[in-house]
PDB file of C-alpha atoms in Angstrom:
ATOM      1  CA  UNK A 283      21.845 -12.717  -7.353  1.00 36.00           C
ATOM      2  CA  UNK A 284      23.280 -14.559  -9.871  1.00 33.00           C
ATOM      3  CA  UNK A 285      22.154 -18.802  -9.091  1.00 33.00           C
ATOM      4  CA  UNK A 286      24.776 -20.259 -10.948  1.00 33.00           C
ATOM      5  CA  UNK A 287      27.839 -22.513  -8.583  1.00 33.00           C
ATOM      6  CA  UNK A 288      31.077 -20.908  -8.033  1.00 32.00           C
ATOM      7  CA  UNK A 289      33.816 -23.445  -7.992  1.00 37.00           C
ATOM      8  CA  UNK A 290      35.998 -21.843  -5.280  1.00 37.00           C
ATOM      9  CA  UNK A 291      38.715 -24.178  -4.751  1.00 36.00           C
ATOM     10  CA  UNK A 292      39.666 -23.685  -8.722  1.00 36.00           C
ATOM     11  CA  UNK A 293      39.337 -20.411  -7.941  1.00 35.00           C
ATOM     12  CA  UNK A 294      41.632 -20.040  -4.747  1.00 34.00           C
ATOM     13  CA  UNK A 295      44.569 -22.426  -6.719  1.00 41.00           C
ATOM     14  CA  UNK A 296      44.790 -19.162  -8.923  1.00 41.00           C
ATOM     15  CA  UNK A 297      44.650 -15.967  -6.661  1.00 38.00           C
ATOM     16  CA  UNK A 298      47.457 -16.700  -3.292  1.00 40.00           C
ATOM     17  CA  UNK A 299      46.919 -13.199  -2.088  1.00 42.00           C
ATOM     18  CA  UNK A 300      44.755 -12.198   1.308  1.00 45.00           C
ATOM     19  CA  UNK A 301      43.062 -10.088  -0.248  1.00 42.00           C
ATOM     20  CA  UNK A 302      42.127 -12.138  -3.193  1.00 43.00           C
ATOM     21  CA  UNK A 303      40.653 -15.322  -1.267  1.00 45.00           C
ATOM     22  CA  UNK A 304      38.785 -13.048   0.448  1.00 43.00           C
ATOM     23  CA  UNK A 305      36.714 -11.285  -2.771  1.00 42.00           C
ATOM     24  CA  UNK A 306      36.714 -15.074  -3.994  1.00 39.00           C
ATOM     25  CA  UNK A 307      34.643 -16.299  -0.117  1.00 43.00           C
ATOM     26  CA  UNK A 308      32.360 -13.932  -1.004  1.00 42.00           C
ATOM     27  CA  UNK A 309      32.094 -14.103  -4.662  1.00 37.00           C
ATOM     28  CA  UNK A 310      30.549 -17.502  -3.609  1.00 39.00           C
ATOM     29  CA  UNK A 311      28.706 -17.221  -1.046  1.00 38.00           C
ATOM     30  CA  UNK A 312      26.581 -14.514  -3.974  1.00 36.00           C
ATOM     31  CA  UNK A 313      26.509 -16.636  -6.455  1.00 34.00           C
ATOM     32  CA  UNK A 314      25.536 -19.931  -4.549  1.00 36.00           C
ATOM     33  CA  UNK A 315      22.603 -18.296  -2.425  1.00 37.00           C
ATOM     34  CA  UNK A 316      19.625 -19.099  -4.298  1.00 37.00           C
ATOM     35  CA  UNK A 317      17.557 -16.520  -5.798  1.00 38.00           C
ATOM     36  CA  UNK A 318      14.166 -15.319  -4.801  1.00 42.00           C
ATOM     37  CA  UNK A 319      11.849 -13.552  -3.281  1.00 45.00           C
ATOM     38  CA  UNK A 320      11.975 -14.432   0.274  1.00 48.00           C
ATOM     39  CA  UNK A 321      15.065 -14.098   0.553  1.00 53.00           C
ATOM     40  CA  UNK A 322      15.759 -10.339  -1.255  1.00 61.00           C
ATOM     41  CA  UNK A 323      12.583  -8.973  -1.637  1.00 65.00           C
ATOM     42  CA  UNK A 324      13.906  -5.845  -3.909  1.00 79.00           C
ATOM     43  CA  UNK A 325      14.963  -7.317  -6.960  1.00 81.00           C
ATOM     44  CA  UNK A 326      12.064  -7.788  -8.531  1.00 86.00           C
ATOM     45  CA  UNK A 327      11.299  -4.368  -8.649  1.00 91.00           C
ATOM     46  CA  UNK A 328      11.635  -1.648 -11.532  1.00 94.00           C
ATOM     47  CA  UNK A 329      13.150   0.590 -11.049  1.00 95.00           C
ATOM     48  CA  UNK A 330      14.780   3.381 -12.735  1.00 96.00           C
ATOM     49  CA  UNK A 331      18.094   2.948 -13.871  1.00 96.00           C
ATOM     50  CA  UNK A 332      20.517   3.549 -10.920  1.00 96.00           C
ATOM     51  CA  UNK A 333      23.686   4.602 -13.122  1.00 96.00           C
ATOM     52  CA  UNK A 334      23.383   7.278 -11.461  1.00 96.00           C
ATOM     53  CA  UNK A 335      23.629   5.736  -7.914  1.00 96.00           C
ATOM     54  CA  UNK A 336      26.756   3.875  -8.828  1.00 95.00           C
ATOM     55  CA  UNK A 337      28.848   6.846 -10.233  1.00 95.00           C
ATOM     56  CA  UNK A 338      28.326   9.256  -7.412  1.00 95.00           C
ATOM     57  CA  UNK A 339      29.365   5.857  -5.616  1.00 94.00           C
ATOM     58  CA  UNK A 340      32.603   5.143  -7.269  1.00 94.00           C
ATOM     59  CA  UNK A 341      33.427   9.598  -6.909  1.00 93.00           C
ATOM     60  CA  UNK A 342      32.386   9.889  -3.209  1.00 94.00           C
ATOM     61  CA  UNK A 343      30.565  12.126  -1.383  1.00 95.00           C
ATOM     62  CA  UNK A 344      29.681  15.977  -2.827  1.00 96.00           C
ATOM     63  CA  UNK A 345      28.223  19.067  -2.007  1.00 96.00           C
ATOM     64  CA  UNK A 346      24.493  19.915  -1.253  1.00 97.00           C
ATOM     65  CA  UNK A 347      23.819  22.713  -4.078  1.00 96.00           C
ATOM     66  CA  UNK A 348      21.957  24.498  -0.784  1.00 96.00           C
ATOM     67  CA  UNK A 349      24.139  24.127   2.427  1.00 96.00           C
ATOM     68  CA  UNK A 350      27.477  23.219   0.588  1.00 96.00           C
ATOM     69  CA  UNK A 351      27.988  20.214   3.310  1.00 96.00           C
ATOM     70  CA  UNK A 352      29.752  16.911   2.105  1.00 96.00           C
ATOM     71  CA  UNK A 353      27.089  14.582   1.375  1.00 96.00           C
ATOM     72  CA  UNK A 354      26.507  10.799  -0.726  1.00 94.00           C
ATOM     73  CA  UNK A 355      23.576  10.967  -2.375  1.00 96.00           C
ATOM     74  CA  UNK A 356      21.705  13.751  -1.838  1.00 96.00           C
ATOM     75  CA  UNK A 357      21.910  16.015   1.482  1.00 96.00           C
ATOM     76  CA  UNK A 358      19.401  14.839   4.399  1.00 94.00           C
ATOM     77  CA  UNK A 359      18.808  18.196   5.542  1.00 93.00           C
ATOM     78  CA  UNK A 360      18.032  20.263   3.050  1.00 95.00           C
ATOM     79  CA  UNK A 361      15.985  16.792   1.243  1.00 95.00           C
ATOM     80  CA  UNK A 362      17.887  17.609  -2.647  1.00 96.00           C
ATOM     81  CA  UNK A 363      20.255  15.064  -4.449  1.00 97.00           C
ATOM     82  CA  UNK A 364      24.124  16.504  -3.869  1.00 97.00           C
ATOM     83  CA  UNK A 365      25.834  17.505  -7.042  1.00 96.00           C
ATOM     84  CA  UNK A 366      27.189  13.851  -8.590  1.00 96.00           C
ATOM     85  CA  UNK A 367      23.342  13.109  -8.546  1.00 97.00           C
ATOM     86  CA  UNK A 368      21.891  15.113 -11.599  1.00 96.00           C
ATOM     87  CA  UNK A 369      18.296  16.064 -10.294  1.00 94.00           C
ATOM     88  CA  UNK A 370      16.954  15.202 -14.152  1.00 95.00           C
ATOM     89  CA  UNK A 371      18.856  11.239 -13.276  1.00 96.00           C
ATOM     90  CA  UNK A 372      15.821  11.012 -10.402  1.00 96.00           C
ATOM     91  CA  UNK A 373      12.857   8.674 -10.797  1.00 97.00           C
ATOM     92  CA  UNK A 374       9.722  11.520  -9.982  1.00 97.00           C
ATOM     93  CA  UNK A 375       6.828   9.413  -9.063  1.00 98.00           C
ATOM     94  CA  UNK A 376       3.661  10.599  -8.569  1.00 97.00           C
ATOM     95  CA  UNK A 377       1.733   9.866  -5.709  1.00 97.00           C
ATOM     96  CA  UNK A 378      -2.325   9.132  -5.094  1.00 96.00           C
ATOM     97  CA  UNK A 379      -2.462  10.684  -2.396  1.00 96.00           C
ATOM     98  CA  UNK A 380      -0.835  13.059  -0.062  1.00 97.00           C
ATOM     99  CA  UNK A 381       1.860  12.284   2.412  1.00 98.00           C
ATOM    100  CA  UNK A 382       2.659  13.167   5.779  1.00 98.00           C
ATOM    101  CA  UNK A 383       5.385  12.567   7.758  1.00 97.00           C
ATOM    102  CA  UNK A 384       5.897  13.621  11.131  1.00 97.00           C
ATOM    103  CA  UNK A 385      10.068  13.254  12.413  1.00 94.00           C
ATOM    104  CA  UNK A 386      10.776  12.905  15.995  1.00 92.00           C
ATOM    105  CA  UNK A 387      13.618  16.201  16.844  1.00 90.00           C
ATOM    106  CA  UNK A 388      16.192  13.321  18.359  1.00 85.00           C
ATOM    107  CA  UNK A 389      15.529  11.359  14.701  1.00 82.00           C
ATOM    108  CA  UNK A 390      18.310  11.469  13.495  1.00 81.00           C
ATOM    109  CA  UNK A 391      18.220  12.910  10.357  1.00 83.00           C
ATOM    110  CA  UNK A 392      21.420  10.926   9.214  1.00 85.00           C
ATOM    111  CA  UNK A 393      19.582   7.350   9.696  1.00 83.00           C
ATOM    112  CA  UNK A 394      16.039   8.202   7.858  1.00 89.00           C
ATOM    113  CA  UNK A 395      14.548   6.964   5.528  1.00 93.00           C
ATOM    114  CA  UNK A 396      11.866   9.418   5.222  1.00 95.00           C
ATOM    115  CA  UNK A 397      14.030  11.866   3.048  1.00 96.00           C
ATOM    116  CA  UNK A 398      14.165   9.257   0.013  1.00 97.00           C
ATOM    117  CA  UNK A 399       9.708   9.726   0.052  1.00 97.00           C
ATOM    118  CA  UNK A 400      10.359  13.733   0.040  1.00 97.00           C
ATOM    119  CA  UNK A 401      13.601  13.665  -2.874  1.00 97.00           C
ATOM    120  CA  UNK A 402      10.994  10.742  -5.235  1.00 98.00           C
ATOM    121  CA  UNK A 403       7.944  12.238  -4.928  1.00 98.00           C
ATOM    122  CA  UNK A 404       8.075  15.928  -3.836  1.00 96.00           C
ATOM    123  CA  UNK A 405       5.264  17.478  -4.496  1.00 97.00           C
ATOM    124  CA  UNK A 406       3.360  14.783  -1.902  1.00 98.00           C
ATOM    125  CA  UNK A 407       4.750  14.729   0.212  1.00 98.00           C
ATOM    126  CA  UNK A 408       5.260  16.797   2.996  1.00 97.00           C
ATOM    127  CA  UNK A 409       8.189  16.464   6.172  1.00 96.00           C
ATOM    128  CA  UNK A 410       7.977  17.861   9.821  1.00 96.00           C
ATOM    129  CA  UNK A 411       9.293  18.069  12.378  1.00 95.00           C
ATOM    130  CA  UNK A 412       7.497  17.062  15.895  1.00 95.00           C
ATOM    131  CA  UNK A 413       6.451  19.362  17.614  1.00 93.00           C
ATOM    132  CA  UNK A 414       5.656  21.377  14.331  1.00 95.00           C
ATOM    133  CA  UNK A 415       3.190  20.189  13.147  1.00 95.00           C
ATOM    134  CA  UNK A 416      -0.645  20.319  11.565  1.00 94.00           C
ATOM    135  CA  UNK A 417      -4.209  20.739  13.345  1.00 93.00           C
ATOM    136  CA  UNK A 418      -5.999  17.618  11.842  1.00 92.00           C
ATOM    137  CA  UNK A 419      -8.852  17.687  13.430  1.00 86.00           C
ATOM    138  CA  UNK A 420     -11.317  18.988  10.418  1.00 85.00           C
ATOM    139  CA  UNK A 421      -9.704  16.712   8.588  1.00 87.00           C
ATOM    140  CA  UNK A 422      -9.633  13.298  10.414  1.00 87.00           C
ATOM    141  CA  UNK A 423     -13.385  12.044   7.950  1.00 87.00           C
ATOM    142  CA  UNK A 424     -10.339  12.261   5.553  1.00 92.00           C
ATOM    143  CA  UNK A 425      -7.232  11.424   6.998  1.00 93.00           C
ATOM    144  CA  UNK A 426      -5.873   8.213   8.365  1.00 95.00           C
ATOM    145  CA  UNK A 427      -2.387   7.061  10.765  1.00 96.00           C
ATOM    146  CA  UNK A 428      -0.139   4.847   9.517  1.00 95.00           C
ATOM    147  CA  UNK A 429       0.642   2.655  13.842  1.00 91.00           C
ATOM    148  CA  UNK A 430       0.517   0.023  15.289  1.00 86.00           C
ATOM    149  CA  UNK A 431      -2.212  -0.531  17.324  1.00 84.00           C
ATOM    150  CA  UNK A 432      -5.562  -2.700  19.711  1.00 88.00           C
ATOM    151  CA  UNK A 433      -7.398   0.010  17.012  1.00 88.00           C
ATOM    152  CA  UNK A 434      -5.971  -0.137  13.756  1.00 93.00           C
ATOM    153  CA  UNK A 435      -7.509  -1.656  10.869  1.00 94.00           C
ATOM    154  CA  UNK A 436      -5.730  -3.584   7.945  1.00 93.00           C
ATOM    155  CA  UNK A 437      -6.497  -1.400   4.225  1.00 93.00           C
ATOM    156  CA  UNK A 438      -8.733  -2.990   2.621  1.00 90.00           C
ATOM    157  CA  UNK A 439     -11.084  -2.436   5.328  1.00 91.00           C
ATOM    158  CA  UNK A 440      -9.831   1.987   5.050  1.00 89.00           C
ATOM    159  CA  UNK A 441     -13.442   2.079   2.451  1.00 82.00           C
ATOM    160  CA  UNK A 442     -15.797   0.883   5.332  1.00 85.00           C
ATOM    161  CA  UNK A 443     -14.324   2.720   8.382  1.00 85.00           C
ATOM    162  CA  UNK A 444     -13.765   5.818   6.297  1.00 78.00           C
ATOM    163  CA  UNK A 445     -18.050   5.502   5.948  1.00 76.00           C
ATOM    164  CA  UNK A 446     -18.596   4.977   9.374  1.00 73.00           C
ATOM    165  CA  UNK A 447     -16.435   8.500   9.948  1.00 68.00           C
ATOM    166  CA  UNK A 448     -18.753  10.694   7.306  1.00 61.00           C
ATOM    167  CA  UNK A 449     -21.933   8.607   8.397  1.00 53.00           C
ATOM    168  CA  UNK A 450     -20.889  10.232  12.082  1.00 53.00           C
ATOM    169  CA  UNK A 451     -20.412  13.202  11.084  1.00 50.00           C
ATOM    170  CA  UNK A 452     -16.322  14.409  12.405  1.00 47.00           C
ATOM    171  CA  UNK A 453     -16.697  16.718  15.746  1.00 44.00           C
ATOM    172  CA  UNK A 454     -14.516  18.411  17.681  1.00 39.00           C
ATOM    173  CA  UNK A 455     -16.188  16.224  21.179  1.00 40.00           C
ATOM    174  CA  UNK A 456     -19.054  14.459  21.181  1.00 39.00           C
ATOM    175  CA  UNK A 457     -20.839  17.732  22.852  1.00 39.00           C
ATOM    176  CA  UNK A 458     -19.900  19.625  20.307  1.00 39.00           C
ATOM    177  CA  UNK A 459     -22.197  19.338  17.459  1.00 37.00           C
ATOM    178  CA  UNK A 460     -24.153  22.193  16.521  1.00 34.00           C
ATOM    179  CA  UNK A 461     -21.760  23.820  13.321  1.00 35.00           C
ATOM    180  CA  UNK A 462     -22.749  22.318  10.037  1.00 34.00           C
ATOM    181  CA  UNK A 463     -21.817  18.505   9.764  1.00 35.00           C
ATOM    182  CA  UNK A 464     -18.265  17.964   7.918  1.00 35.00           C
ATOM    183  CA  UNK A 465     -20.001  15.150   5.881  1.00 33.00           C
ATOM    184  CA  UNK A 466     -19.779  17.744   3.497  1.00 31.00           C
ATOM    185  CA  UNK A 467     -17.092  18.327   2.229  1.00 31.00           C
ATOM    186  CA  UNK A 468     -15.539  14.602   2.632  1.00 30.00           C
ATOM    187  CA  UNK A 469     -16.809  13.781  -1.070  1.00 31.00           C
ATOM    188  CA  UNK A 470     -14.523  12.000  -4.155  1.00 28.00           C
ATOM    189  CA  UNK A 471     -11.832  13.622  -5.942  1.00 32.00           C
ATOM    190  CA  UNK A 472     -12.976  16.893  -8.688  1.00 35.00           C
ATOM    191  CA  UNK A 473     -12.088  14.742 -11.516  1.00 39.00           C
ATOM    192  CA  UNK A 474     -14.391  11.884 -10.716  1.00 37.00           C
ATOM    193  CA  UNK A 475     -17.257  14.379  -9.556  1.00 38.00           C
ATOM    194  CA  UNK A 476     -17.028  15.575 -13.820  1.00 37.00           C
ATOM    195  CA  UNK A 477     -16.907  11.756 -15.282  1.00 39.00           C
ATOM    196  CA  UNK A 478     -20.300  10.824 -13.763  1.00 38.00           C
ATOM    197  CA  UNK A 479     -20.802   8.292 -16.314  1.00 38.00           C
ATOM    198  CA  UNK A 480     -17.999   6.487 -15.457  1.00 39.00           C
ATOM    199  CA  UNK A 481     -20.123   3.361 -13.081  1.00 36.00           C
ATOM    200  CA  UNK A 482     -17.570   3.512  -9.889  1.00 36.00           C
ATOM    201  CA  UNK A 483     -17.937   1.725  -7.291  1.00 41.00           C
ATOM    202  CA  UNK A 484     -18.786   1.868  -4.059  1.00 44.00           C
ATOM    203  CA  UNK A 485     -15.838   0.962  -2.125  1.00 45.00           C
ATOM    204  CA  UNK A 486     -13.613   3.378  -4.960  1.00 48.00           C
ATOM    205  CA  UNK A 487     -15.836   6.165  -4.242  1.00 51.00           C
ATOM    206  CA  UNK A 488     -15.354   5.777  -0.066  1.00 48.00           C
ATOM    207  CA  UNK A 489     -11.405   4.787  -0.624  1.00 48.00           C
ATOM    208  CA  UNK A 490     -11.396   8.065  -2.349  1.00 52.00           C
ATOM    209  CA  UNK A 491     -12.628   9.982   0.804  1.00 81.00           C
ATOM    210  CA  UNK A 492      -9.072   9.122   1.543  1.00 91.00           C
ATOM    211  CA  UNK A 493      -7.253  12.144   1.094  1.00 94.00           C
ATOM    212  CA  UNK A 494      -3.628  11.900   3.358  1.00 96.00           C
ATOM    213  CA  UNK A 495      -1.242   9.403   4.964  1.00 97.00           C
ATOM    214  CA  UNK A 496       0.075  10.536   8.486  1.00 97.00           C
ATOM    215  CA  UNK A 497       3.612   8.811   8.802  1.00 97.00           C
ATOM    216  CA  UNK A 498       5.908   9.032  12.487  1.00 95.00           C
ATOM    217  CA  UNK A 499       9.524   8.725  11.633  1.00 93.00           C
ATOM    218  CA  UNK A 500      11.208   7.729  14.417  1.00 87.00           C
ATOM    219  CA  UNK A 501      12.571   4.636  16.370  1.00 80.00           C
ATOM    220  CA  UNK A 502      10.112   2.331  18.506  1.00 73.00           C
ATOM    221  CA  UNK A 503      11.260   3.598  21.195  1.00 75.00           C
ATOM    222  CA  UNK A 504       9.609   7.372  20.876  1.00 80.00           C
ATOM    223  CA  UNK A 505       6.626   7.014  19.145  1.00 85.00           C
ATOM    224  CA  UNK A 506       4.907   7.805  22.617  1.00 85.00           C
ATOM    225  CA  UNK A 507       4.929  11.120  23.080  1.00 87.00           C
ATOM    226  CA  UNK A 508       4.540  11.572  19.363  1.00 93.00           C
ATOM    227  CA  UNK A 509       1.095   9.012  18.685  1.00 92.00           C
ATOM    228  CA  UNK A 510       0.019  10.121  21.715  1.00 93.00           C
ATOM    229  CA  UNK A 511       0.037  13.745  20.834  1.00 94.00           C
ATOM    230  CA  UNK A 512      -3.373  15.385  20.709  1.00 94.00           C
ATOM    231  CA  UNK A 513      -3.660  16.269  17.600  1.00 94.00           C
ATOM    232  CA  UNK A 514      -3.273  13.012  16.156  1.00 94.00           C
ATOM    233  CA  UNK A 515      -6.112  11.285  18.482  1.00 92.00           C
ATOM    234  CA  UNK A 516      -9.769  10.674  16.791  1.00 89.00           C
ATOM    235  CA  UNK A 517      -7.489   9.647  13.769  1.00 93.00           C
ATOM    236  CA  UNK A 518      -7.859   6.298  11.644  1.00 93.00           C
ATOM    237  CA  UNK A 519      -5.226   3.789  12.219  1.00 95.00           C
ATOM    238  CA  UNK A 520      -3.743   1.899   9.570  1.00 94.00           C
ATOM    239  CA  UNK A 521      -1.253  -1.209  10.208  1.00 91.00           C
ATOM    240  CA  UNK A 522       0.392  -3.412   8.066  1.00 87.00           C
ATOM    241  CA  UNK A 523       0.823  -6.922   8.890  1.00 75.00           C
ATOM    242  CA  UNK A 524       1.679  -8.396   6.432  1.00 67.00           C
ATOM    243  CA  UNK A 525       5.334  -7.331   5.028  1.00 76.00           C
ATOM    244  CA  UNK A 526       8.919  -7.600   6.703  1.00 72.00           C
ATOM    245  CA  UNK A 527      11.821  -4.935   7.042  1.00 72.00           C
ATOM    246  CA  UNK A 528      15.022  -4.849   4.828  1.00 77.00           C
ATOM    247  CA  UNK A 529      15.951  -2.659   6.485  1.00 63.00           C
ATOM    248  CA  UNK A 530      19.476  -2.537   7.586  1.00 58.00           C
ATOM    249  CA  UNK A 531      19.021  -0.855  11.098  1.00 60.00           C
ATOM    250  CA  UNK A 532      15.550  -3.251  12.506  1.00 57.00           C
ATOM    251  CA  UNK A 533      16.079  -2.717  15.951  1.00 57.00           C
ATOM    252  CA  UNK A 534      16.448  -5.555  17.921  1.00 59.00           C
ATOM    253  CA  UNK A 535      14.071  -7.229  19.984  1.00 58.00           C
ATOM    254  CA  UNK A 536      10.959  -6.135  17.317  1.00 61.00           C
ATOM    255  CA  UNK A 537       8.529  -7.519  14.990  1.00 56.00           C
ATOM    256  CA  UNK A 538       9.888  -8.303  11.459  1.00 62.00           C
ATOM    257  CA  UNK A 539       7.311  -6.627  10.659  1.00 59.00           C
ATOM    258  CA  UNK A 540       8.137  -3.099  11.460  1.00 67.00           C
ATOM    259  CA  UNK A 541       9.365  -1.518   8.677  1.00 85.00           C
ATOM    260  CA  UNK A 542      11.608   1.333   8.238  1.00 86.00           C
ATOM    261  CA  UNK A 543       9.423   4.645   6.670  1.00 92.00           C
ATOM    262  CA  UNK A 544       9.618   4.021   3.013  1.00 95.00           C
ATOM    263  CA  UNK A 545       9.377   0.409   3.119  1.00 91.00           C
ATOM    264  CA  UNK A 546       5.966   1.314   5.062  1.00 93.00           C
ATOM    265  CA  UNK A 547       4.786   4.299   2.391  1.00 97.00           C
ATOM    266  CA  UNK A 548       5.834   2.059  -0.936  1.00 95.00           C
ATOM    267  CA  UNK A 549       3.534  -0.963   1.147  1.00 93.00           C
ATOM    268  CA  UNK A 550       0.692   0.971   2.273  1.00 96.00           C
ATOM    269  CA  UNK A 551       0.947   2.710  -1.237  1.00 97.00           C
ATOM    270  CA  UNK A 552       0.513  -1.097  -3.469  1.00 94.00           C
ATOM    271  CA  UNK A 553      -1.665  -2.077  -1.090  1.00 93.00           C
ATOM    272  CA  UNK A 554      -4.382   0.872  -1.048  1.00 95.00           C
ATOM    273  CA  UNK A 555      -3.830   0.887  -5.045  1.00 95.00           C
ATOM    274  CA  UNK A 556      -5.224  -3.415  -5.454  1.00 94.00           C
ATOM    275  CA  UNK A 557      -7.672  -3.131  -2.616  1.00 92.00           C
ATOM    276  CA  UNK A 558      -8.875   0.517  -2.699  1.00 92.00           C
ATOM    277  CA  UNK A 559      -8.565   1.463  -5.898  1.00 93.00           C
ATOM    278  CA  UNK A 560      -9.032  -1.771  -6.713  1.00 93.00           C
ATOM    279  CA  UNK A 561      -6.835  -1.351  -9.977  1.00 95.00           C
ATOM    280  CA  UNK A 562      -4.029  -3.632 -11.154  1.00 95.00           C
ATOM    281  CA  UNK A 563      -0.580  -2.792  -9.673  1.00 95.00           C
ATOM    282  CA  UNK A 564       2.942  -2.823 -11.931  1.00 95.00           C
ATOM    283  CA  UNK A 565       5.112  -1.202 -10.785  1.00 95.00           C
ATOM    284  CA  UNK A 566       3.975   2.255 -10.209  1.00 96.00           C
ATOM    285  CA  UNK A 567       5.505   3.444  -7.085  1.00 98.00           C
ATOM    286  CA  UNK A 568       8.489   0.787  -6.926  1.00 97.00           C
ATOM    287  CA  UNK A 569      10.847   4.098  -7.345  1.00 97.00           C
ATOM    288  CA  UNK A 570       9.582   5.057  -4.601  1.00 97.00           C
ATOM    289  CA  UNK A 571      12.714   2.033  -3.172  1.00 96.00           C
ATOM    290  CA  UNK A 572      15.352   3.508  -5.698  1.00 97.00           C
ATOM    291  CA  UNK A 573      17.715   5.271  -2.573  1.00 96.00           C
ATOM    292  CA  UNK A 574      17.037   2.149  -0.039  1.00 92.00           C
ATOM    293  CA  UNK A 575      17.006  -0.558  -2.964  1.00 92.00           C
ATOM    294  CA  UNK A 576      20.607   0.939  -4.168  1.00 93.00           C
ATOM    295  CA  UNK A 577      21.827   0.622  -0.369  1.00 90.00           C
ATOM    296  CA  UNK A 578      20.338  -2.294   1.002  1.00 87.00           C
ATOM    297  CA  UNK A 579      22.639  -3.788  -1.953  1.00 85.00           C
ATOM    298  CA  UNK A 580      26.570  -1.962  -0.630  1.00 86.00           C
ATOM    299  CA  UNK A 581      25.679  -2.783   2.473  1.00 82.00           C
ATOM    300  CA  UNK A 582      24.585  -6.584   1.770  1.00 79.00           C
ATOM    301  CA  UNK A 583      27.631  -6.751   0.179  1.00 76.00           C
ATOM    302  CA  UNK A 584      30.382  -5.128   2.287  1.00 76.00           C
ATOM    303  CA  UNK A 585      28.784  -7.002   5.177  1.00 71.00           C
ATOM    304  CA  UNK A 586      29.453  -9.879   2.927  1.00 72.00           C
ATOM    305  CA  UNK A 587      33.120  -8.776   1.886  1.00 74.00           C
ATOM    306  CA  UNK A 588      33.459  -8.366   6.202  1.00 67.00           C
ATOM    307  CA  UNK A 589      32.762 -11.803   6.954  1.00 64.00           C
ATOM    308  CA  UNK A 590      29.578 -11.100   8.946  1.00 52.00           C
ATOM    309  CA  UNK A 591      27.503 -13.002   7.026  1.00 49.00           C
TER     310      UNK A 591
END
């Protein structure tokens, strides 16, 4: 966004056509709106060039190389870019842990942002369609679920709560503790074990025991069936309370802290990087919003020009 002001009267004198007038009003609105991170938190992202998306937008819908369906930018069923968006021109993001996304079967594929994560971090993201999800029971000491609730904790408290999980051991039930405690499995990453002289902090040692994060991809009204599934019971729950959504399909009646799936993944990783890994954040995961930020701008501009803002 630009911060300069626009002399609308001069422009309107030069442009008499109704279409030109509408475009001028739209441009005036955009230019006179002060630019701030609060108004558009996406503008400060360190993103790869989106020129490939600009070109694809101009050429229109294209075929999915796998199923031949006509799509824009990417195929949301095959999780691949369309023919006009070469894979080599799409950034790849390496994540510090694995991510499972559980999609509700009634969630509309074309409206979900979960596919963005799979496209941009293909090696670290797996998407499951409920009820076909993994068994997490024996790995509860190294897995957490992103979901708001009365027992949810903040990202900065992950290390403390994982420590409690490992100290108690992880048993299927209170009476089923006769087997070897799973505490022995909860150890730091192999590469850190090989470097004992690096002086890893206690917090970081505990934090790196977290190996996988689970996200639920559905409307908020559909989450109950998934969150109450017995396979997800007993997992540490984490809530992201301080971020506000930019999603254009935000559900009415829900707080603006209820994020879209890709926003939740991105903001969790930023907080995890700073709070648990104790490293300064320098845009390492910004490209997870590569598609989201581009579509946000497209839709915002379209609404402006349609007189909806």
